[in-house]
Each structure stands twice: as C-alpha cells, then as structure tokens.
PDB file of C-alpha atoms in Angstrom:
ATOM      1  CA  UNK A1490      -9.457 -46.354   4.075  1.00 54.00           C
ATOM      2  CA  UNK A1491     -11.756 -43.019   4.066  1.00 65.00           C
ATOM      3  CA  UNK A1492      -9.413 -41.826   7.178  1.00 67.00           C
ATOM      4  CA  UNK A1493      -6.862 -42.370   5.190  1.00 74.00           C
ATOM      5  CA  UNK A1494      -7.967 -40.668   1.839  1.00 71.00           C
ATOM      6  CA  UNK A1495      -9.021 -37.797   4.610  1.00 71.00           C
ATOM      7  CA  UNK A1496      -5.456 -37.522   5.840  1.00 77.00           C
ATOM      8  CA  UNK A1497      -4.246 -37.229   1.804  1.00 78.00           C
ATOM      9  CA  UNK A1498      -7.452 -34.955   0.780  1.00 74.00           C
ATOM     10  CA  UNK A1499      -5.129 -32.047   4.131  1.00 78.00           C
ATOM     11  CA  UNK A1500      -2.268 -32.683   3.392  1.00 80.00           C
ATOM     12  CA  UNK A1501      -2.297 -32.360  -0.852  1.00 77.00           C
ATOM     13  CA  UNK A1502      -4.154 -28.938   0.176  1.00 75.00           C
ATOM     14  CA  UNK A1503      -2.584 -28.152   3.113  1.00 77.00           C
ATOM     15  CA  UNK A1504       0.570 -27.673   0.125  1.00 82.00           C
ATOM     16  CA  UNK A1505      -0.918 -26.702  -2.481  1.00 78.00           C
ATOM     17  CA  UNK A1506      -2.213 -23.471   0.102  1.00 75.00           C
ATOM     18  CA  UNK A1507       1.348 -22.806   1.264  1.00 77.00           C
ATOM     19  CA  UNK A1508       2.926 -22.326  -2.529  1.00 79.00           C
ATOM     20  CA  UNK A1509      -0.415 -21.152  -3.388  1.00 74.00           C
ATOM     21  CA  UNK A1510       0.362 -18.214  -0.915  1.00 69.00           C
ATOM     22  CA  UNK A1511       3.883 -17.607  -1.797  1.00 73.00           C
ATOM     23  CA  UNK A1512       3.436 -17.461  -5.054  1.00 71.00           C
ATOM     24  CA  UNK A1513       0.891 -14.788  -5.221  1.00 67.00           C
ATOM     25  CA  UNK A1514       3.784 -12.972  -3.134  1.00 64.00           C
ATOM     26  CA  UNK A1515       4.754 -11.873   1.101  1.00 54.00           C
ATOM     27  CA  UNK A1516       2.188  -9.151   2.778  1.00 56.00           C
ATOM     28  CA  UNK A1517       2.314  -9.523   6.716  1.00 50.00           C
ATOM     29  CA  UNK A1518      -1.478  -9.842   8.272  1.00 50.00           C
ATOM     30  CA  UNK A1519      -2.009  -6.490   8.848  1.00 52.00           C
ATOM     31  CA  UNK A1520      -1.157  -5.036   4.637  1.00 58.00           C
ATOM     32  CA  UNK A1521      -4.092  -7.107   3.629  1.00 63.00           C
ATOM     33  CA  UNK A1522      -6.379  -5.427   0.952  1.00 66.00           C
ATOM     34  CA  UNK A1523      -9.593  -6.558   0.555  1.00 68.00           C
ATOM     35  CA  UNK A1524      -8.734  -8.138  -2.695  1.00 72.00           C
ATOM     36  CA  UNK A1525      -6.392 -10.622  -0.391  1.00 74.00           C
ATOM     37  CA  UNK A1526      -8.300 -11.117   2.500  1.00 76.00           C
ATOM     38  CA  UNK A1527     -11.742 -12.358  -0.647  1.00 79.00           C
ATOM     39  CA  UNK A1528      -8.827 -14.256  -1.811  1.00 78.00           C
ATOM     40  CA  UNK A1529      -8.670 -16.268   1.203  1.00 77.00           C
ATOM     41  CA  UNK A1530     -11.465 -16.825   2.130  1.00 81.00           C
ATOM     42  CA  UNK A1531     -12.604 -18.248  -1.159  1.00 82.00           C
ATOM     43  CA  UNK A1532      -9.473 -21.059  -0.577  1.00 79.00           C
ATOM     44  CA  UNK A1533     -10.889 -21.705   2.679  1.00 79.00           C
ATOM     45  CA  UNK A1534     -14.222 -22.533   1.873  1.00 81.00           C
ATOM     46  CA  UNK A1535     -13.102 -24.885  -1.227  1.00 80.00           C
ATOM     47  CA  UNK A1536     -10.102 -26.175   0.711  1.00 76.00           C
ATOM     48  CA  UNK A1537     -13.278 -27.392   3.038  1.00 78.00           C
ATOM     49  CA  UNK A1538     -15.663 -28.403   1.210  1.00 76.00           C
ATOM     50  CA  UNK A1539     -12.784 -30.691  -1.042  1.00 75.00           C
ATOM     51  CA  UNK A1540     -11.946 -32.481   2.529  1.00 73.00           C
ATOM     52  CA  UNK A1541     -15.354 -32.520   3.806  1.00 73.00           C
ATOM     53  CA  UNK A1542     -16.823 -34.078   0.257  1.00 72.00           C
ATOM     54  CA  UNK A1543     -16.240 -37.489   0.242  1.00 65.00           C
ATOM     55  CA  UNK A1544     -17.375 -36.735  -3.667  1.00 68.00           C
ATOM     56  CA  UNK A1545     -15.278 -34.371  -4.631  1.00 66.00           C
ATOM     57  CA  UNK A1546     -12.980 -34.001  -7.066  1.00 69.00           C
ATOM     58  CA  UNK A1547     -10.156 -33.321  -5.468  1.00 75.00           C
ATOM     59  CA  UNK A1548      -8.850 -32.404  -9.881  1.00 78.00           C
ATOM     60  CA  UNK A1549     -12.353 -29.234 -10.040  1.00 79.00           C
ATOM     61  CA  UNK A1550     -11.004 -28.047  -5.417  1.00 79.00           C
ATOM     62  CA  UNK A1551      -6.966 -28.569  -7.541  1.00 81.00           C
ATOM     63  CA  UNK A1552      -7.658 -26.015 -10.337  1.00 84.00           C
ATOM     64  CA  UNK A1553     -10.623 -23.542  -8.124  1.00 82.00           C
ATOM     65  CA  UNK A1554      -6.953 -22.838  -6.389  1.00 81.00           C
ATOM     66  CA  UNK A1555      -5.390 -22.087  -8.700  1.00 84.00           C
ATOM     67  CA  UNK A1556      -7.294 -20.184 -10.453  1.00 86.00           C
ATOM     68  CA  UNK A1557      -7.410 -18.178  -7.714  1.00 83.00           C
ATOM     69  CA  UNK A1558      -3.560 -17.811  -7.598  1.00 83.00           C
ATOM     70  CA  UNK A1559      -3.440 -16.777 -11.469  1.00 86.00           C
ATOM     71  CA  UNK A1560      -5.650 -13.373 -10.934  1.00 85.00           C
ATOM     72  CA  UNK A1561      -4.080 -12.760  -7.685  1.00 82.00           C
ATOM     73  CA  UNK A1562      -1.163 -12.685  -9.267  1.00 84.00           C
ATOM     74  CA  UNK A1563      -2.875 -10.504 -12.391  1.00 87.00           C
ATOM     75  CA  UNK A1564      -4.010  -8.346 -10.390  1.00 83.00           C
ATOM     76  CA  UNK A1565      -1.300  -7.392  -8.250  1.00 81.00           C
ATOM     77  CA  UNK A1566       1.339  -6.387 -10.792  1.00 85.00           C
ATOM     78  CA  UNK A1567      -2.242  -4.708 -12.606  1.00 84.00           C
ATOM     79  CA  UNK A1568      -1.770  -2.466  -9.442  1.00 78.00           C
ATOM     80  CA  UNK A1569       2.226  -2.293  -9.651  1.00 79.00           C
ATOM     81  CA  UNK A1570       1.052  -1.408 -13.530  1.00 82.00           C
ATOM     82  CA  UNK A1571      -1.551   1.039 -12.639  1.00 80.00           C
ATOM     83  CA  UNK A1572      -2.591   3.763  -9.905  1.00 76.00           C
ATOM     84  CA  UNK A1573      -5.955   3.564 -10.464  1.00 80.00           C
ATOM     85  CA  UNK A1574      -6.474   0.137 -10.536  1.00 80.00           C
ATOM     86  CA  UNK A1575      -4.292   0.246  -7.137  1.00 77.00           C
ATOM     87  CA  UNK A1576      -6.341   2.603  -5.646  1.00 74.00           C
ATOM     88  CA  UNK A1577      -9.693   0.342  -7.107  1.00 77.00           C
ATOM     89  CA  UNK A1578      -8.255  -3.132  -4.817  1.00 74.00           C
ATOM     90  CA  UNK A1579      -6.199  -1.570  -2.164  1.00 73.00           C
ATOM     91  CA  UNK A1580      -8.335   1.366  -1.745  1.00 75.00           C
ATOM     92  CA  UNK A1581      -6.197   5.543  -0.788  1.00 80.00           C
ATOM     93  CA  UNK A1582      -4.938   6.434   2.552  1.00 84.00           C
ATOM     94  CA  UNK A1583      -7.277   8.565   4.710  1.00 88.00           C
ATOM     95  CA  UNK A1584      -5.821  11.972   4.932  1.00 89.00           C
ATOM     96  CA  UNK A1585      -6.664  12.171   9.192  1.00 91.00           C
ATOM     97  CA  UNK A1586      -5.283  14.891  10.958  1.00 90.00           C
ATOM     98  CA  UNK A1587      -3.584  18.232   9.559  1.00 86.00           C
ATOM     99  CA  UNK A1588      -1.805  20.784  11.368  1.00 83.00           C
ATOM    100  CA  UNK A1589      -2.991  19.332  14.157  1.00 84.00           C
ATOM    101  CA  UNK A1590      -7.347  19.909  12.549  1.00 85.00           C
ATOM    102  CA  UNK A1591      -9.105  17.278  12.185  1.00 86.00           C
ATOM    103  CA  UNK A1592     -11.602  16.496   9.787  1.00 88.00           C
ATOM    104  CA  UNK A1593     -13.972  15.443  11.047  1.00 86.00           C
ATOM    105  CA  UNK A1594     -15.949  14.587   6.610  1.00 88.00           C
ATOM    106  CA  UNK A1595     -12.812  12.226   6.768  1.00 89.00           C
ATOM    107  CA  UNK A1596     -13.359  10.342   9.768  1.00 88.00           C
ATOM    108  CA  UNK A1597     -17.580  10.208   8.586  1.00 89.00           C
ATOM    109  CA  UNK A1598     -16.472   8.843   5.026  1.00 89.00           C
ATOM    110  CA  UNK A1599     -14.378   5.647   6.077  1.00 88.00           C
ATOM    111  CA  UNK A1600     -16.776   5.605   9.705  1.00 90.00           C
ATOM    112  CA  UNK A1601     -13.873   5.787  11.884  1.00 90.00           C
ATOM    113  CA  UNK A1602     -14.964   6.942  15.345  1.00 87.00           C
ATOM    114  CA  UNK A1603     -13.146   9.937  17.815  1.00 83.00           C
ATOM    115  CA  UNK A1604     -12.860   7.556  20.359  1.00 85.00           C
ATOM    116  CA  UNK A1605     -10.540   5.629  17.188  1.00 89.00           C
ATOM    117  CA  UNK A1606      -8.772   8.113  16.564  1.00 89.00           C
ATOM    118  CA  UNK A1607      -7.616   8.948  20.006  1.00 87.00           C
ATOM    119  CA  UNK A1608      -6.692   5.260  20.565  1.00 89.00           C
ATOM    120  CA  UNK A1609      -4.508   5.085  18.360  1.00 92.00           C
ATOM    121  CA  UNK A1610      -2.981   8.540  18.867  1.00 90.00           C
ATOM    122  CA  UNK A1611      -2.626   7.699  22.588  1.00 87.00           C
ATOM    123  CA  UNK A1612      -1.127   4.016  21.391  1.00 91.00           C
ATOM    124  CA  UNK A1613       1.814   7.000  19.212  1.00 89.00           C
ATOM    125  CA  UNK A1614       1.989   9.331  22.469  1.00 86.00           C
ATOM    126  CA  UNK A1615       0.686  11.768  21.350  1.00 86.00           C
ATOM    127  CA  UNK A1616      -2.601  13.340  24.276  1.00 76.00           C
ATOM    128  CA  UNK A1617      -3.535  15.922  21.957  1.00 77.00           C
ATOM    129  CA  UNK A1618      -4.728  16.288  17.768  1.00 84.00           C
ATOM    130  CA  UNK A1619      -2.529  19.726  18.439  1.00 80.00           C
ATOM    131  CA  UNK A1620      -0.168  18.054  18.163  1.00 83.00           C
ATOM    132  CA  UNK A1621       0.539  16.159  15.346  1.00 88.00           C
ATOM    133  CA  UNK A1622       1.201  17.651  11.546  1.00 86.00           C
ATOM    134  CA  UNK A1623      -0.031  14.469   9.594  1.00 86.00           C
ATOM    135  CA  UNK A1624      -1.935  11.269  11.030  1.00 91.00           C
ATOM    136  CA  UNK A1625      -2.814   8.890   7.892  1.00 90.00           C
ATOM    137  CA  UNK A1626      -4.998   6.319   8.557  1.00 91.00           C
ATOM    138  CA  UNK A1627      -4.248   3.836   6.283  1.00 85.00           C
ATOM    139  CA  UNK A1628      -5.702   1.319   3.736  1.00 77.00           C
ATOM    140  CA  UNK A1629      -4.523  -1.867   6.447  1.00 74.00           C
ATOM    141  CA  UNK A1630      -6.349   0.419   9.186  1.00 83.00           C
ATOM    142  CA  UNK A1631      -3.408   1.487  11.238  1.00 86.00           C
ATOM    143  CA  UNK A1632      -2.914   5.130  11.698  1.00 92.00           C
ATOM    144  CA  UNK A1633       0.352   6.808  10.575  1.00 91.00           C
ATOM    145  CA  UNK A1634       1.622   9.866  12.731  1.00 92.00           C
ATOM    146  CA  UNK A1635       3.638  12.418  12.546  1.00 86.00           C
ATOM    147  CA  UNK A1636       4.284  14.888  15.122  1.00 87.00           C
ATOM    148  CA  UNK A1637       4.610  18.887  13.867  1.00 80.00           C
ATOM    149  CA  UNK A1638       8.839  19.274  15.264  1.00 69.00           C
ATOM    150  CA  UNK A1639       9.611  16.063  14.369  1.00 62.00           C
ATOM    151  CA  UNK A1640       7.933  16.621  10.296  1.00 61.00           C
ATOM    152  CA  UNK A1641      10.128  17.177   7.591  1.00 68.00           C
ATOM    153  CA  UNK A1642       7.756  17.765   4.796  1.00 70.00           C
ATOM    154  CA  UNK A1643       7.499  20.916   3.009  1.00 75.00           C
ATOM    155  CA  UNK A1644       3.499  19.611   1.623  1.00 76.00           C
ATOM    156  CA  UNK A1645       1.231  16.011   3.048  1.00 72.00           C
ATOM    157  CA  UNK A1646       1.730  14.351  -0.630  1.00 78.00           C
ATOM    158  CA  UNK A1647       4.233  13.152  -3.165  1.00 84.00           C
ATOM    159  CA  UNK A1648       5.174  15.593  -6.009  1.00 90.00           C
ATOM    160  CA  UNK A1649       5.844  12.324  -8.428  1.00 89.00           C
ATOM    161  CA  UNK A1650       4.595   8.606  -7.475  1.00 84.00           C
ATOM    162  CA  UNK A1651       6.111   5.537  -9.228  1.00 76.00           C
ATOM    163  CA  UNK A1652       6.747   8.101 -12.589  1.00 85.00           C
ATOM    164  CA  UNK A1653       3.634   9.954 -12.113  1.00 88.00           C
ATOM    165  CA  UNK A1654       3.445  13.552 -12.335  1.00 91.00           C
ATOM    166  CA  UNK A1655       1.094  14.388  -9.806  1.00 91.00           C
ATOM    167  CA  UNK A1656      -0.743  17.119 -11.162  1.00 91.00           C
ATOM    168  CA  UNK A1657      -2.986  18.111  -7.942  1.00 88.00           C
ATOM    169  CA  UNK A1658      -0.383  18.711  -6.121  1.00 88.00           C
ATOM    170  CA  UNK A1659       1.152  21.108  -8.178  1.00 91.00           C
ATOM    171  CA  UNK A1660      -1.696  23.131  -8.673  1.00 89.00           C
ATOM    172  CA  UNK A1661      -2.237  22.635  -4.587  1.00 85.00           C
ATOM    173  CA  UNK A1662       1.285  24.380  -3.790  1.00 86.00           C
ATOM    174  CA  UNK A1663       1.128  26.907  -6.634  1.00 89.00           C
ATOM    175  CA  UNK A1664       3.433  25.116  -8.646  1.00 91.00           C
ATOM    176  CA  UNK A1665       3.669  23.783 -12.647  1.00 92.00           C
ATOM    177  CA  UNK A1666       4.575  21.150 -14.484  1.00 92.00           C
ATOM    178  CA  UNK A1667       7.934  23.013 -16.393  1.00 92.00           C
ATOM    179  CA  UNK A1668       9.245  23.626 -12.232  1.00 91.00           C
ATOM    180  CA  UNK A1669       9.033  19.927 -11.250  1.00 91.00           C
ATOM    181  CA  UNK A1670      11.664  19.533 -14.018  1.00 92.00           C
ATOM    182  CA  UNK A1671      13.819  21.923 -13.775  1.00 90.00           C
ATOM    183  CA  UNK A1672      14.416  21.002  -9.704  1.00 87.00           C
ATOM    184  CA  UNK A1673      14.889  17.566 -11.286  1.00 89.00           C
ATOM    185  CA  UNK A1674      17.243  19.024 -14.115  1.00 88.00           C
ATOM    186  CA  UNK A1675      19.485  20.422 -11.577  1.00 83.00           C
ATOM    187  CA  UNK A1676      20.265  16.549 -10.221  1.00 78.00           C
ATOM    188  CA  UNK A1677      20.660  15.328 -13.986  1.00 82.00           C
ATOM    189  CA  UNK A1678      16.908  13.201 -13.797  1.00 87.00           C
ATOM    190  CA  UNK A1679      15.804  14.728 -17.424  1.00 87.00           C
ATOM    191  CA  UNK A1680      12.503  12.754 -17.387  1.00 88.00           C
ATOM    192  CA  UNK A1681      10.034  12.276 -14.864  1.00 89.00           C
ATOM    193  CA  UNK A1682       8.892   8.874 -15.536  1.00 87.00           C
ATOM    194  CA  UNK A1683      12.565   8.300 -14.038  1.00 85.00           C
ATOM    195  CA  UNK A1684      11.771   8.288 -10.454  1.00 86.00           C
ATOM    196  CA  UNK A1685      10.200   6.256  -8.609  1.00 79.00           C
ATOM    197  CA  UNK A1686       9.552   8.890  -5.859  1.00 78.00           C
ATOM    198  CA  UNK A1687       9.597  12.523  -5.113  1.00 85.00           C
ATOM    199  CA  UNK A1688       8.661  14.255  -2.244  1.00 82.00           C
ATOM    200  CA  UNK A1689       9.352  18.329  -1.442  1.00 84.00           C
ATOM    201  CA  UNK A1690      11.302  18.266   2.047  1.00 78.00           C
ATOM    202  CA  UNK A1691      12.093  21.700   4.480  1.00 75.00           C
ATOM    203  CA  UNK A1692      15.447  21.865   3.651  1.00 73.00           C
ATOM    204  CA  UNK A1693      14.797  20.387  -0.490  1.00 77.00           C
ATOM    205  CA  UNK A1694      13.853  17.443  -1.853  1.00 80.00           C
ATOM    206  CA  UNK A1695      13.485  13.501  -1.490  1.00 80.00           C
ATOM    207  CA  UNK A1696      14.299  11.694  -5.153  1.00 82.00           C
ATOM    208  CA  UNK A1697      14.533   7.806  -4.583  1.00 77.00           C
ATOM    209  CA  UNK A1698      14.824   6.805  -8.954  1.00 80.00           C
ATOM    210  CA  UNK A1699      12.836   4.415 -10.991  1.00 72.00           C
ATOM    211  CA  UNK A1700      16.315   2.203 -11.599  1.00 55.00           C
ATOM    212  CA  UNK A1701      16.609   1.240  -7.955  1.00 45.00           C
ATOM    213  CA  UNK A1702      17.233  -2.381  -7.289  1.00 43.00           C
ATOM    214  CA  UNK A1703      19.696  -2.171  -3.963  1.00 41.00           C
ATOM    215  CA  UNK A1704      20.308  -1.106  -0.917  1.00 39.00           C
ATOM    216  CA  UNK A1705      23.340   0.426  -1.934  1.00 40.00           C
ATOM    217  CA  UNK A1706      21.616   2.013  -5.263  1.00 41.00           C
ATOM    218  CA  UNK A1707      18.778   2.902  -3.267  1.00 39.00           C
ATOM    219  CA  UNK A1708      21.112   5.358  -1.037  1.00 39.00           C
ATOM    220  CA  UNK A1709      22.991   7.085  -4.494  1.00 39.00           C
ATOM    221  CA  UNK A1710      19.406   7.118  -6.088  1.00 42.00           C
ATOM    222  CA  UNK A1711      17.846  10.415  -3.122  1.00 45.00           C
ATOM    223  CA  UNK A1712      19.341  13.944  -3.558  1.00 50.00           C
ATOM    224  CA  UNK A1713      18.067  16.898  -1.679  1.00 49.00           C
ATOM    225  CA  UNK A1714      19.044  20.116  -3.503  1.00 48.00           C
ATOM    226  CA  UNK A1715      16.745  23.791  -1.733  1.00 46.00           C
ATOM    227  CA  UNK A1716      14.645  25.021  -3.786  1.00 48.00           C
ATOM    228  CA  UNK A1717      12.324  28.461  -3.315  1.00 50.00           C
TER     229      UNK A1717
END
C-alpha cells in the first residue's frame, strides 16, 4: 500500500508541475531568468518533500505549487507592462564590445572574463574584437555578436521600446523627441506609444507597430525611410 501511494504521488505531482510550467509560459532553458530558476528550485523541493515524507499532506504541497505558479504569472505580467520591473527581475543585457573596443569595466561588473569573451567570439567565427561592431552579453549568458561589415544599425539601442521613448538614447545621438515624432509622422504614426520597436539604421528606420498580431501584420508594420 505504501508503494502504491508513492507511485500515485509521483504521477499526481508530475502532472501538476507539467501543467504549472505550461501555464507559466514557454521559455527555452538557456533563456530562463533568475526568477524562473528560483521558482523551479522551490517547486522541485516541495515536490521532493511531498514524496519523501509520508505524513506530508498532498494538499499543502498542491497549494504551495499553485501559489508559486500564480506568483510567477503575476510577476511575468508586471514585467511585460513595465520595463523597470523587467530590468529588476530579469536584468539588462550588457554591451561588452562597441566598435571593436572592449568595455573592461562592464566585464568586471558582470564577472565576465577575457577567456569567456574570446571563447564565445571564436564560437561566432570571430578571431579578434576589432572585427566586432557590437557584442552584447544577454541575460541568459549568451553573447550576441554583430560584425562590422554586417551591421545595418546607425545606433545600437532602440529609440522606442514597447511604446516608451528612450530619452537617454535620443540625448546620446543628439536628437530630441520632437525630431523622433517628425520621423514617425512621415509614416503615419502620430503616437510613439503605438510603436513596439524603433531602430535607427543607416538606410532609415525599422519600425514595428504594437498592433502587429501575426507575421502578415508584422510585415506591414515595418517601415523604412531615410532621415538626417
């Protein structure tokens, strides 16, 4: 009878955790945030205790897992709505190389060694940092590399991200919000809040509207035009 109860618990909690992970959303293993990892560790601990302790109430463990699931959903929703929450829980990507120059201060801050950098550059078929226009250390620990000859961007950071005008970026490029609005109006966009992503490229702008819901609409949401 004891073994039957153990097997039943294993099957029950296996199904509960699978359902919980599906509800929390799809994430690749390499893209898990610190919050995701903490949630999964706590879930696994609750799962282990509920199986190893015969006197442990199955409902207590179930409530704990459901609480963690709801917590994860709420925080994920908050991260989607506010960039500050997203930066707090998931962190920000770090610019490691810009125009062939290595930012040693940022590497020390991220505890990222030169051996790590060179290994990941070689993995991208890059032999020297001088070949790199941008190298960004993502939150997942992977290195995104854009070679100089392949770079289409005039500036590395988006001018608009999720409807929010990035004022510090405009200051860095010597422009203001009035200039940005003027460029958007030439494409029939009156409000920056309607823009999901805006990048400044050498041949114009890449603009993706917030209203895009499928690949066909996303294609229509892209605009390019030249500007000084």
